[in-house]
JSON list of C-alpha atoms in Angstrom, two decimals:
[
{"chain": "A", "resi": 159, "resn": "MET", "atom": "CA", "xyz": [-140.88, -98.28, 257.47]},
{"chain": "A", "resi": 160, "resn": "GLU", "atom": "CA", "xyz": [-142.28, -99.17, 254.10]},
{"chain": "A", "resi": 161, "resn": "LYS", "atom": "CA", "xyz": [-145.78, -97.64, 253.34]},
{"chain": "A", "resi": 162, "resn": "ILE", "atom": "CA", "xyz": [-148.30, -100.17, 252.35]},
{"chain": "A", "resi": 163, "resn": "ASP", "atom": "CA", "xyz": [-150.39, -99.37, 249.34]},
{"chain": "A", "resi": 164, "resn": "TYR", "atom": "CA", "xyz": [-153.15, -101.83, 249.32]},
{"chain": "A", "resi": 165, "resn": "LYS", "atom": "CA", "xyz": [-153.73, -101.42, 245.69]},
{"chain": "A", "resi": 166, "resn": "LYS", "atom": "CA", "xyz": [-150.13, -102.58, 244.92]},
{"chain": "A", "resi": 167, "resn": "LYS", "atom": "CA", "xyz": [-149.91, -105.34, 247.47]},
{"chain": "A", "resi": 168, "resn": "TYR", "atom": "CA", "xyz": [-153.34, -106.97, 246.63]},
{"chain": "A", "resi": 169, "resn": "LYS", "atom": "CA", "xyz": [-153.33, -106.39, 243.08]},
{"chain": "A", "resi": 170, "resn": "GLU", "atom": "CA", "xyz": [-155.79, -109.43, 242.58]},
{"chain": "A", "resi": 171, "resn": "LEU", "atom": "CA", "xyz": [-158.38, -107.36, 244.53]},
{"chain": "A", "resi": 172, "resn": "TYR", "atom": "CA", "xyz": [-157.74, -104.04, 243.14]},
{"chain": "A", "resi": 173, "resn": "LEU", "atom": "CA", "xyz": [-156.15, -104.48, 239.59]},
{"chain": "A", "resi": 174, "resn": "PRO", "atom": "CA", "xyz": [-158.04, -106.93, 237.55]},
{"chain": "A", "resi": 175, "resn": "LYS", "atom": "CA", "xyz": [-157.90, -107.23, 233.92]},
{"chain": "A", "resi": 176, "resn": "THR", "atom": "CA", "xyz": [-160.42, -105.93, 231.61]},
{"chain": "A", "resi": 177, "resn": "GLU", "atom": "CA", "xyz": [-161.78, -109.47, 231.09]},
{"chain": "A", "resi": 178, "resn": "PRO", "atom": "CA", "xyz": [-163.90, -110.91, 234.06]},
{"chain": "A", "resi": 179, "resn": "VAL", "atom": "CA", "xyz": [-162.17, -113.15, 236.63]},
{"chain": "A", "resi": 180, "resn": "GLU", "atom": "CA", "xyz": [-163.28, -115.54, 239.52]},
{"chain": "A", "resi": 181, "resn": "ILE", "atom": "CA", "xyz": [-162.04, -114.34, 242.88]},
{"chain": "A", "resi": 182, "resn": "LEU", "atom": "CA", "xyz": [-162.46, -115.28, 246.80]},
{"chain": "A", "resi": 183, "resn": "VAL", "atom": "CA", "xyz": [-162.42, -112.03, 248.51]},
{"chain": "A", "resi": 184, "resn": "PRO", "atom": "CA", "xyz": [-161.27, -112.15, 252.00]},
{"chain": "A", "resi": 185, "resn": "GLU", "atom": "CA", "xyz": [-162.81, -110.77, 255.04]},
{"chain": "A", "resi": 186, "resn": "MET", "atom": "CA", "xyz": [-161.86, -106.91, 255.40]},
{"chain": "A", "resi": 187, "resn": "LYS", "atom": "CA", "xyz": [-162.51, -104.01, 257.86]},
{"chain": "A", "resi": 188, "resn": "PHE", "atom": "CA", "xyz": [-164.38, -100.72, 256.59]},
{"chain": "A", "resi": 189, "resn": "ILE", "atom": "CA", "xyz": [-165.86, -97.64, 257.61]},
{"chain": "A", "resi": 190, "resn": "MET", "atom": "CA", "xyz": [-169.32, -97.63, 256.02]},
{"chain": "A", "resi": 191, "resn": "VAL", "atom": "CA", "xyz": [-171.95, -94.83, 255.64]},
{"chain": "A", "resi": 192, "resn": "ASP", "atom": "CA", "xyz": [-175.51, -95.88, 254.22]},
{"chain": "A", "resi": 193, "resn": "GLY", "atom": "CA", "xyz": [-177.70, -93.58, 252.06]},
{"chain": "A", "resi": 194, "resn": "LYS", "atom": "CA", "xyz": [-180.03, -93.11, 249.23]},
{"chain": "A", "resi": 195, "resn": "GLY", "atom": "CA", "xyz": [-180.62, -90.89, 246.27]},
{"chain": "A", "resi": 196, "resn": "ASN", "atom": "CA", "xyz": [-178.74, -89.72, 243.02]},
{"chain": "A", "resi": 197, "resn": "PRO", "atom": "CA", "xyz": [-174.95, -89.45, 243.76]},
{"chain": "A", "resi": 198, "resn": "ASN", "atom": "CA", "xyz": [-174.62, -86.69, 241.42]},
{"chain": "A", "resi": 199, "resn": "ASP", "atom": "CA", "xyz": [-176.70, -84.51, 243.36]},
{"chain": "A", "resi": 200, "resn": "GLU", "atom": "CA", "xyz": [-174.44, -81.81, 245.04]},
{"chain": "A", "resi": 201, "resn": "ASP", "atom": "CA", "xyz": [-176.91, -81.10, 247.93]},
{"chain": "A", "resi": 202, "resn": "GLY", "atom": "CA", "xyz": [-177.86, -84.96, 248.31]},
{"chain": "A", "resi": 203, "resn": "GLU", "atom": "CA", "xyz": [-176.55, -87.55, 250.81]},
{"chain": "A", "resi": 204, "resn": "TYR", "atom": "CA", "xyz": [-173.87, -89.06, 248.67]},
{"chain": "A", "resi": 205, "resn": "PRO", "atom": "CA", "xyz": [-171.25, -86.04, 248.80]},
{"chain": "A", "resi": 206, "resn": "LYS", "atom": "CA", "xyz": [-171.76, -85.74, 252.56]},
{"chain": "A", "resi": 207, "resn": "ALA", "atom": "CA", "xyz": [-171.17, -89.62, 252.99]},
{"chain": "A", "resi": 208, "resn": "ILE", "atom": "CA", "xyz": [-167.76, -89.32, 251.12]},
{"chain": "A", "resi": 209, "resn": "GLU", "atom": "CA", "xyz": [-166.57, -86.42, 253.04]},
{"chain": "A", "resi": 210, "resn": "LEU", "atom": "CA", "xyz": [-167.40, -88.20, 256.15]},
{"chain": "A", "resi": 211, "resn": "LEU", "atom": "CA", "xyz": [-165.68, -91.18, 255.05]},
{"chain": "A", "resi": 212, "resn": "TYR", "atom": "CA", "xyz": [-162.56, -89.40, 254.14]},
{"chain": "A", "resi": 213, "resn": "ALA", "atom": "CA", "xyz": [-162.61, -87.09, 257.16]},
{"chain": "A", "resi": 214, "resn": "LEU", "atom": "CA", "xyz": [-162.68, -90.46, 259.53]},
{"chain": "A", "resi": 215, "resn": "SER", "atom": "CA", "xyz": [-160.15, -92.33, 257.43]},
{"chain": "A", "resi": 216, "resn": "TYR", "atom": "CA", "xyz": [-157.49, -89.55, 257.56]},
{"chain": "A", "resi": 217, "resn": "THR", "atom": "CA", "xyz": [-158.12, -88.73, 261.12]},
{"chain": "A", "resi": 218, "resn": "ILE", "atom": "CA", "xyz": [-157.15, -92.34, 261.93]},
{"chain": "A", "resi": 219, "resn": "LYS", "atom": "CA", "xyz": [-154.18, -92.19, 259.45]},
{"chain": "A", "resi": 220, "resn": "MET", "atom": "CA", "xyz": [-152.61, -89.01, 260.66]},
{"chain": "A", "resi": 221, "resn": "ASN", "atom": "CA", "xyz": [-153.02, -89.19, 264.37]},
{"chain": "A", "resi": 222, "resn": "LYS", "atom": "CA", "xyz": [-149.84, -89.40, 266.16]},
{"chain": "A", "resi": 223, "resn": "GLU", "atom": "CA", "xyz": [-151.08, -91.10, 269.31]},
{"chain": "A", "resi": 224, "resn": "ILE", "atom": "CA", "xyz": [-152.38, -94.23, 267.25]},
{"chain": "A", "resi": 225, "resn": "LYS", "atom": "CA", "xyz": [-148.84, -94.50, 265.61]},
{"chain": "A", "resi": 226, "resn": "LYS", "atom": "CA", "xyz": [-147.28, -94.58, 268.78]},
{"chain": "A", "resi": 227, "resn": "GLU", "atom": "CA", "xyz": [-149.40, -96.91, 271.11]},
{"chain": "A", "resi": 228, "resn": "ILE", "atom": "CA", "xyz": [-151.19, -99.34, 268.74]},
{"chain": "A", "resi": 229, "resn": "GLU", "atom": "CA", "xyz": [-149.46, -102.80, 268.44]},
{"chain": "A", "resi": 230, "resn": "GLY", "atom": "CA", "xyz": [-148.88, -103.97, 264.93]},
{"chain": "A", "resi": 231, "resn": "TYR", "atom": "CA", "xyz": [-149.08, -100.33, 263.48]},
{"chain": "A", "resi": 232, "resn": "PHE", "atom": "CA", "xyz": [-147.77, -99.70, 259.93]},
{"chain": "A", "resi": 233, "resn": "ASP", "atom": "CA", "xyz": [-147.83, -96.71, 257.66]},
{"chain": "A", "resi": 234, "resn": "TYR", "atom": "CA", "xyz": [-150.20, -96.89, 254.64]},
{"chain": "A", "resi": 235, "resn": "VAL", "atom": "CA", "xyz": [-151.92, -95.26, 251.89]},
{"chain": "A", "resi": 236, "resn": "VAL", "atom": "CA", "xyz": [-155.65, -94.70, 252.50]},
{"chain": "A", "resi": 237, "resn": "PRO", "atom": "CA", "xyz": [-157.38, -97.39, 250.34]},
{"chain": "A", "resi": 238, "resn": "PRO", "atom": "CA", "xyz": [-159.84, -96.33, 247.57]},
{"chain": "A", "resi": 239, "resn": "LEU", "atom": "CA", "xyz": [-163.32, -95.42, 248.07]},
{"chain": "A", "resi": 240, "resn": "GLU", "atom": "CA", "xyz": [-165.73, -98.24, 247.39]},
{"chain": "A", "resi": 241, "resn": "GLY", "atom": "CA", "xyz": [-169.71, -98.47, 247.01]},
{"chain": "A", "resi": 242, "resn": "LEU", "atom": "CA", "xyz": [-172.33, -101.29, 247.47]},
{"chain": "A", "resi": 243, "resn": "TRP", "atom": "CA", "xyz": [-175.26, -100.28, 245.16]},
{"chain": "A", "resi": 244, "resn": "TRP", "atom": "CA", "xyz": [-178.98, -101.35, 244.47]},
{"chain": "A", "resi": 245, "resn": "LEU", "atom": "CA", "xyz": [-182.38, -99.67, 243.78]},
{"chain": "A", "resi": 246, "resn": "GLN", "atom": "CA", "xyz": [-185.70, -99.37, 245.59]},
{"chain": "A", "resi": 247, "resn": "ASP", "atom": "CA", "xyz": [-187.72, -102.35, 245.23]},
{"chain": "A", "resi": 248, "resn": "ASP", "atom": "CA", "xyz": [-184.95, -104.32, 243.68]},
{"chain": "A", "resi": 249, "resn": "ASP", "atom": "CA", "xyz": [-185.55, -102.69, 240.30]},
{"chain": "A", "resi": 250, "resn": "MET", "atom": "CA", "xyz": [-182.54, -103.31, 237.99]},
{"chain": "A", "resi": 251, "resn": "ASP", "atom": "CA", "xyz": [-182.80, -100.14, 235.76]},
{"chain": "A", "resi": 252, "resn": "PHE", "atom": "CA", "xyz": [-179.83, -98.30, 236.87]},
{"chain": "A", "resi": 253, "resn": "SER", "atom": "CA", "xyz": [-180.57, -95.34, 234.83]},
{"chain": "A", "resi": 254, "resn": "LYS", "atom": "CA", "xyz": [-183.02, -94.33, 237.68]},
{"chain": "A", "resi": 255, "resn": "LYS", "atom": "CA", "xyz": [-180.49, -92.56, 239.81]},
{"chain": "A", "resi": 256, "resn": "ASP", "atom": "CA", "xyz": [-182.96, -91.00, 242.20]},
{"chain": "A", "resi": 257, "resn": "LYS", "atom": "CA", "xyz": [-183.82, -94.65, 243.25]},
{"chain": "A", "resi": 258, "resn": "TYR", "atom": "CA", "xyz": [-180.31, -95.54, 244.14]},
{"chain": "A", "resi": 259, "resn": "ILE", "atom": "CA", "xyz": [-179.63, -97.05, 247.56]},
{"chain": "A", "resi": 260, "resn": "TRP", "atom": "CA", "xyz": [-176.16, -97.42, 248.40]},
{"chain": "A", "resi": 261, "resn": "THR", "atom": "CA", "xyz": [-173.33, -98.25, 251.09]},
{"chain": "A", "resi": 262, "resn": "SER", "atom": "CA", "xyz": [-170.06, -96.11, 250.50]},
{"chain": "A", "resi": 263, "resn": "MET", "atom": "CA", "xyz": [-167.02, -97.44, 252.53]},
{"chain": "A", "resi": 264, "resn": "ILE", "atom": "CA", "xyz": [-163.25, -97.20, 252.85]},
{"chain": "A", "resi": 265, "resn": "ARG", "atom": "CA", "xyz": [-161.15, -100.22, 253.85]},
{"chain": "A", "resi": 266, "resn": "GLN", "atom": "CA", "xyz": [-159.21, -99.71, 257.08]},
{"chain": "A", "resi": 267, "resn": "PRO", "atom": "CA", "xyz": [-155.81, -101.34, 258.04]},
{"chain": "A", "resi": 268, "resn": "GLU", "atom": "CA", "xyz": [-156.05, -104.73, 260.08]},
{"chain": "A", "resi": 269, "resn": "PHE", "atom": "CA", "xyz": [-154.78, -102.88, 263.24]},
{"chain": "A", "resi": 270, "resn": "ILE", "atom": "CA", "xyz": [-157.84, -100.63, 263.43]},
{"chain": "A", "resi": 271, "resn": "THR", "atom": "CA", "xyz": [-160.15, -101.24, 266.11]},
{"chain": "A", "resi": 272, "resn": "LYS", "atom": "CA", "xyz": [-163.58, -100.24, 267.08]},
{"chain": "A", "resi": 273, "resn": "GLU", "atom": "CA", "xyz": [-162.16, -98.23, 269.72]},
{"chain": "A", "resi": 274, "resn": "ILE", "atom": "CA", "xyz": [-159.78, -96.40, 267.26]},
{"chain": "A", "resi": 275, "resn": "PHE", "atom": "CA", "xyz": [-162.76, -95.88, 265.21]},
{"chain": "A", "resi": 276, "resn": "GLU", "atom": "CA", "xyz": [-164.94, -94.25, 267.99]},
{"chain": "A", "resi": 277, "resn": "PHE", "atom": "CA", "xyz": [-161.95, -92.19, 268.75]},
{"chain": "A", "resi": 278, "resn": "SER", "atom": "CA", "xyz": [-161.84, -90.63, 265.30]},
{"chain": "A", "resi": 279, "resn": "CYS", "atom": "CA", "xyz": [-165.49, -90.10, 265.38]},
{"chain": "A", "resi": 280, "resn": "ASN", "atom": "CA", "xyz": [-164.93, -87.92, 268.51]},
{"chain": "A", "resi": 281, "resn": "GLU", "atom": "CA", "xyz": [-162.16, -86.04, 266.79]},
{"chain": "A", "resi": 282, "resn": "VAL", "atom": "CA", "xyz": [-164.15, -85.45, 263.53]},
{"chain": "A", "resi": 283, "resn": "LYS", "atom": "CA", "xyz": [-167.27, -84.34, 265.61]},
{"chain": "A", "resi": 284, "resn": "LYS", "atom": "CA", "xyz": [-165.13, -81.85, 267.25]},
{"chain": "A", "resi": 285, "resn": "LYS", "atom": "CA", "xyz": [-163.06, -80.64, 264.01]},
{"chain": "A", "resi": 286, "resn": "LYS", "atom": "CA", "xyz": [-165.98, -80.63, 261.66]},
{"chain": "A", "resi": 287, "resn": "PRO", "atom": "CA", "xyz": [-169.24, -80.34, 263.49]},
{"chain": "A", "resi": 288, "resn": "ASN", "atom": "CA", "xyz": [-171.01, -80.00, 260.32]},
{"chain": "A", "resi": 289, "resn": "LEU", "atom": "CA", "xyz": [-170.74, -83.69, 259.58]},
{"chain": "A", "resi": 290, "resn": "ASP", "atom": "CA", "xyz": [-172.97, -86.22, 261.37]},
{"chain": "A", "resi": 291, "resn": "VAL", "atom": "CA", "xyz": [-170.60, -88.95, 262.65]},
{"chain": "A", "resi": 292, "resn": "SER", "atom": "CA", "xyz": [-173.59, -91.13, 263.83]},
{"chain": "A", "resi": 293, "resn": "LYS", "atom": "CA", "xyz": [-174.07, -92.26, 260.28]},
{"chain": "A", "resi": 294, "resn": "ALA", "atom": "CA", "xyz": [-170.90, -93.95, 260.03]},
{"chain": "A", "resi": 295, "resn": "ARG", "atom": "CA", "xyz": [-170.10, -97.50, 261.34]},
{"chain": "A", "resi": 296, "resn": "PHE", "atom": "CA", "xyz": [-167.01, -99.85, 261.63]},
{"chain": "A", "resi": 297, "resn": "GLU", "atom": "CA", "xyz": [-167.55, -103.39, 260.52]},
{"chain": "A", "resi": 298, "resn": "ALA", "atom": "CA", "xyz": [-166.05, -106.63, 258.96]},
{"chain": "A", "resi": 299, "resn": "PHE", "atom": "CA", "xyz": [-167.17, -107.17, 255.51]},
{"chain": "A", "resi": 300, "resn": "ASN", "atom": "CA", "xyz": [-166.99, -110.87, 254.27]},
{"chain": "A", "resi": 301, "resn": "GLU", "atom": "CA", "xyz": [-167.72, -110.74, 250.58]},
{"chain": "A", "resi": 302, "resn": "GLY", "atom": "CA", "xyz": [-166.82, -114.28, 249.53]},
{"chain": "A", "resi": 303, "resn": "LEU", "atom": "CA", "xyz": [-166.93, -115.74, 246.01]},
{"chain": "A", "resi": 304, "resn": "CYS", "atom": "CA", "xyz": [-167.20, -113.08, 243.34]},
{"chain": "A", "resi": 305, "resn": "VAL", "atom": "CA", "xyz": [-166.64, -112.49, 239.62]},
{"chain": "A", "resi": 306, "resn": "GLN", "atom": "CA", "xyz": [-164.71, -108.97, 238.90]},
{"chain": "A", "resi": 307, "resn": "CYS", "atom": "CA", "xyz": [-163.58, -107.04, 235.99]},
{"chain": "A", "resi": 308, "resn": "MET", "atom": "CA", "xyz": [-161.95, -103.54, 235.50]},
{"chain": "A", "resi": 309, "resn": "HIS", "atom": "CA", "xyz": [-164.15, -101.09, 233.79]},
{"chain": "A", "resi": 310, "resn": "ILE", "atom": "CA", "xyz": [-162.70, -98.31, 231.85]},
{"chain": "A", "resi": 311, "resn": "GLY", "atom": "CA", "xyz": [-164.89, -95.28, 230.91]},
{"chain": "A", "resi": 312, "resn": "SER", "atom": "CA", "xyz": [-167.83, -93.51, 232.26]},
{"chain": "A", "resi": 313, "resn": "PHE", "atom": "CA", "xyz": [-170.04, -94.78, 234.84]},
{"chain": "A", "resi": 314, "resn": "ASP", "atom": "CA", "xyz": [-173.11, -94.69, 232.59]},
{"chain": "A", "resi": 315, "resn": "GLU", "atom": "CA", "xyz": [-171.33, -97.29, 230.45]},
{"chain": "A", "resi": 316, "resn": "GLU", "atom": "CA", "xyz": [-170.65, -99.81, 233.06]},
{"chain": "A", "resi": 317, "resn": "TYR", "atom": "CA", "xyz": [-173.37, -101.96, 231.74]},
{"chain": "A", "resi": 318, "resn": "LYS", "atom": "CA", "xyz": [-170.99, -103.05, 228.84]},
{"chain": "A", "resi": 319, "resn": "THR", "atom": "CA", "xyz": [-168.62, -104.48, 231.71]},
{"chain": "A", "resi": 320, "resn": "THR", "atom": "CA", "xyz": [-171.48, -106.01, 233.59]},
{"chain": "A", "resi": 321, "resn": "GLU", "atom": "CA", "xyz": [-172.73, -107.72, 230.50]},
{"chain": "A", "resi": 322, "resn": "LYS", "atom": "CA", "xyz": [-169.29, -109.30, 230.14]},
{"chain": "A", "resi": 323, "resn": "ILE", "atom": "CA", "xyz": [-169.40, -110.40, 233.77]},
{"chain": "A", "resi": 324, "resn": "ASP", "atom": "CA", "xyz": [-173.02, -112.03, 233.09]},
{"chain": "A", "resi": 325, "resn": "LYS", "atom": "CA", "xyz": [-171.48, -113.75, 230.10]},
{"chain": "A", "resi": 326, "resn": "PHE", "atom": "CA", "xyz": [-168.54, -115.07, 232.04]},
{"chain": "A", "resi": 327, "resn": "ILE", "atom": "CA", "xyz": [-170.98, -116.25, 234.96]},
{"chain": "A", "resi": 328, "resn": "LYS", "atom": "CA", "xyz": [-173.10, -118.36, 232.51]},
{"chain": "A", "resi": 329, "resn": "GLU", "atom": "CA", "xyz": [-170.08, -119.76, 230.25]},
{"chain": "A", "resi": 330, "resn": "ASN", "atom": "CA", "xyz": [-168.77, -121.16, 233.51]},
{"chain": "A", "resi": 331, "resn": "ASN", "atom": "CA", "xyz": [-171.91, -122.61, 235.17]},
{"chain": "A", "resi": 332, "resn": "LEU", "atom": "CA", "xyz": [-171.96, -120.17, 237.86]},
{"chain": "A", "resi": 333, "resn": "MET", "atom": "CA", "xyz": [-174.97, -118.48, 239.38]},
{"chain": "A", "resi": 334, "resn": "ASN", "atom": "CA", "xyz": [-175.28, -114.59, 239.85]},
{"chain": "A", "resi": 335, "resn": "ASP", "atom": "CA", "xyz": [-175.97, -114.07, 243.64]},
{"chain": "A", "resi": 336, "resn": "ILE", "atom": "CA", "xyz": [-176.79, -110.38, 243.73]},
{"chain": "A", "resi": 337, "resn": "CYS", "atom": "CA", "xyz": [-179.59, -109.87, 246.21]},
{"chain": "A", "resi": 338, "resn": "GLY", "atom": "CA", "xyz": [-178.68, -113.32, 247.72]},
{"chain": "A", "resi": 339, "resn": "VAL", "atom": "CA", "xyz": [-178.04, -113.66, 251.49]},
{"chain": "A", "resi": 340, "resn": "ASN", "atom": "CA", "xyz": [-174.77, -114.77, 252.77]},
{"chain": "A", "resi": 341, "resn": "GLU", "atom": "CA", "xyz": [-174.02, -116.92, 255.86]},
{"chain": "A", "resi": 342, "resn": "GLU", "atom": "CA", "xyz": [-174.03, -113.80, 258.17]},
{"chain": "A", "resi": 343, "resn": "GLY", "atom": "CA", "xyz": [-177.58, -112.89, 256.97]},
{"chain": "A", "resi": 344, "resn": "LYS", "atom": "CA", "xyz": [-176.27, -110.02, 254.86]},
{"chain": "A", "resi": 345, "resn": "ILE", "atom": "CA", "xyz": [-177.69, -109.24, 251.23]},
{"chain": "A", "resi": 346, "resn": "ARG", "atom": "CA", "xyz": [-174.91, -109.42, 248.63]},
{"chain": "A", "resi": 347, "resn": "ARG", "atom": "CA", "xyz": [-174.68, -106.39, 246.32]},
{"chain": "A", "resi": 348, "resn": "HIS", "atom": "CA", "xyz": [-173.27, -104.99, 243.13]},
{"chain": "A", "resi": 349, "resn": "HIS", "atom": "CA", "xyz": [-169.77, -103.60, 244.27]},
{"chain": "A", "resi": 350, "resn": "GLU", "atom": "CA", "xyz": [-167.77, -100.87, 242.77]},
{"chain": "A", "resi": 351, "resn": "ILE", "atom": "CA", "xyz": [-164.15, -99.77, 243.76]},
{"chain": "A", "resi": 352, "resn": "TYR", "atom": "CA", "xyz": [-163.12, -96.28, 242.39]},
{"chain": "A", "resi": 353, "resn": "LEU", "atom": "CA", "xyz": [-159.36, -96.18, 241.22]},
{"chain": "A", "resi": 354, "resn": "SER", "atom": "CA", "xyz": [-159.75, -92.70, 239.34]},
{"chain": "A", "resi": 355, "resn": "ASP", "atom": "CA", "xyz": [-160.89, -89.28, 240.55]},
{"chain": "A", "resi": 356, "resn": "PRO", "atom": "CA", "xyz": [-163.44, -88.09, 237.93]},
{"chain": "A", "resi": 357, "resn": "ARG", "atom": "CA", "xyz": [-162.30, -84.38, 238.82]},
{"chain": "A", "resi": 358, "resn": "ARG", "atom": "CA", "xyz": [-158.81, -85.17, 237.33]},
{"chain": "A", "resi": 359, "resn": "VAL", "atom": "CA", "xyz": [-159.02, -88.03, 234.89]},
{"chain": "A", "resi": 360, "resn": "ASN", "atom": "CA", "xyz": [-160.62, -87.83, 231.59]},
{"chain": "A", "resi": 361, "resn": "ILE", "atom": "CA", "xyz": [-164.03, -89.78, 231.93]},
{"chain": "A", "resi": 362, "resn": "GLU", "atom": "CA", "xyz": [-163.04, -92.16, 229.01]},
{"chain": "A", "resi": 363, "resn": "LYS", "atom": "CA", "xyz": [-160.04, -93.31, 231.09]},
{"chain": "A", "resi": 364, "resn": "MET", "atom": "CA", "xyz": [-161.59, -93.65, 234.44]},
{"chain": "A", "resi": 365, "resn": "LYS", "atom": "CA", "xyz": [-160.98, -97.10, 236.03]},
{"chain": "A", "resi": 366, "resn": "THR", "atom": "CA", "xyz": [-163.57, -98.72, 238.32]},
{"chain": "A", "resi": 367, "resn": "VAL", "atom": "CA", "xyz": [-163.34, -102.47, 239.46]},
{"chain": "A", "resi": 368, "resn": "ILE", "atom": "CA", "xyz": [-166.87, -103.89, 239.16]},
{"chain": "A", "resi": 369, "resn": "ARG", "atom": "CA", "xyz": [-167.41, -106.98, 241.35]},
{"chain": "A", "resi": 370, "resn": "HIS", "atom": "CA", "xyz": [-170.57, -109.18, 241.65]},
{"chain": "A", "resi": 371, "resn": "PRO", "atom": "CA", "xyz": [-171.13, -111.91, 244.04]},
{"chain": "A", "resi": 372, "resn": "ILE", "atom": "CA", "xyz": [-171.76, -115.34, 242.73]},
{"chain": "A", "resi": 373, "resn": "ARG", "atom": "CA", "xyz": [-172.17, -119.03, 243.94]},
{"chain": "A", "resi": 374, "resn": "ARG", "atom": "CA", "xyz": [-171.78, -122.40, 242.39]}
]
């Protein structure tokens, strides 16, 4: 059975060019963990959230019973880490990292159900009792109409790419909908998809998809 790599199968979602493009993002399933604080703080909430997300995602992927019993199962590469970001009081100064509020998340295959997620939580609880699985949730995320662009370089220089996105939105008579509310009553956020591991890649070559919600 061919292993599905979401980054390759859905290049329009994960491998945009370095110039902004409009995209309609379909509904997808995610495991999500909410938190706040500086992501660079080694003792903060962010590293624990990432550890939990990967523990749950790989528990699902590697479980032999899921492979045998789940209808529609296919082998796959665990999709990349993603994050929704905003600041306390809707401040727009992203240099204030201690004020960050975020939702970290990893996409799950279409055949994953709430029951499989809960099974994974129980397994992780037994194997890694130091992780608080109650912080994780499983839900569908319908992002809708967005503009996205590939950012190459450090996170601290993302403003250069967001400026290009803002210019594209203005030139195409669109409206930035960050902090807007979608049809499901959820607030739309600045979105990042991490394609590079900063521990292994030169910071100048790191690839991050930046996605901003828009409306006409």
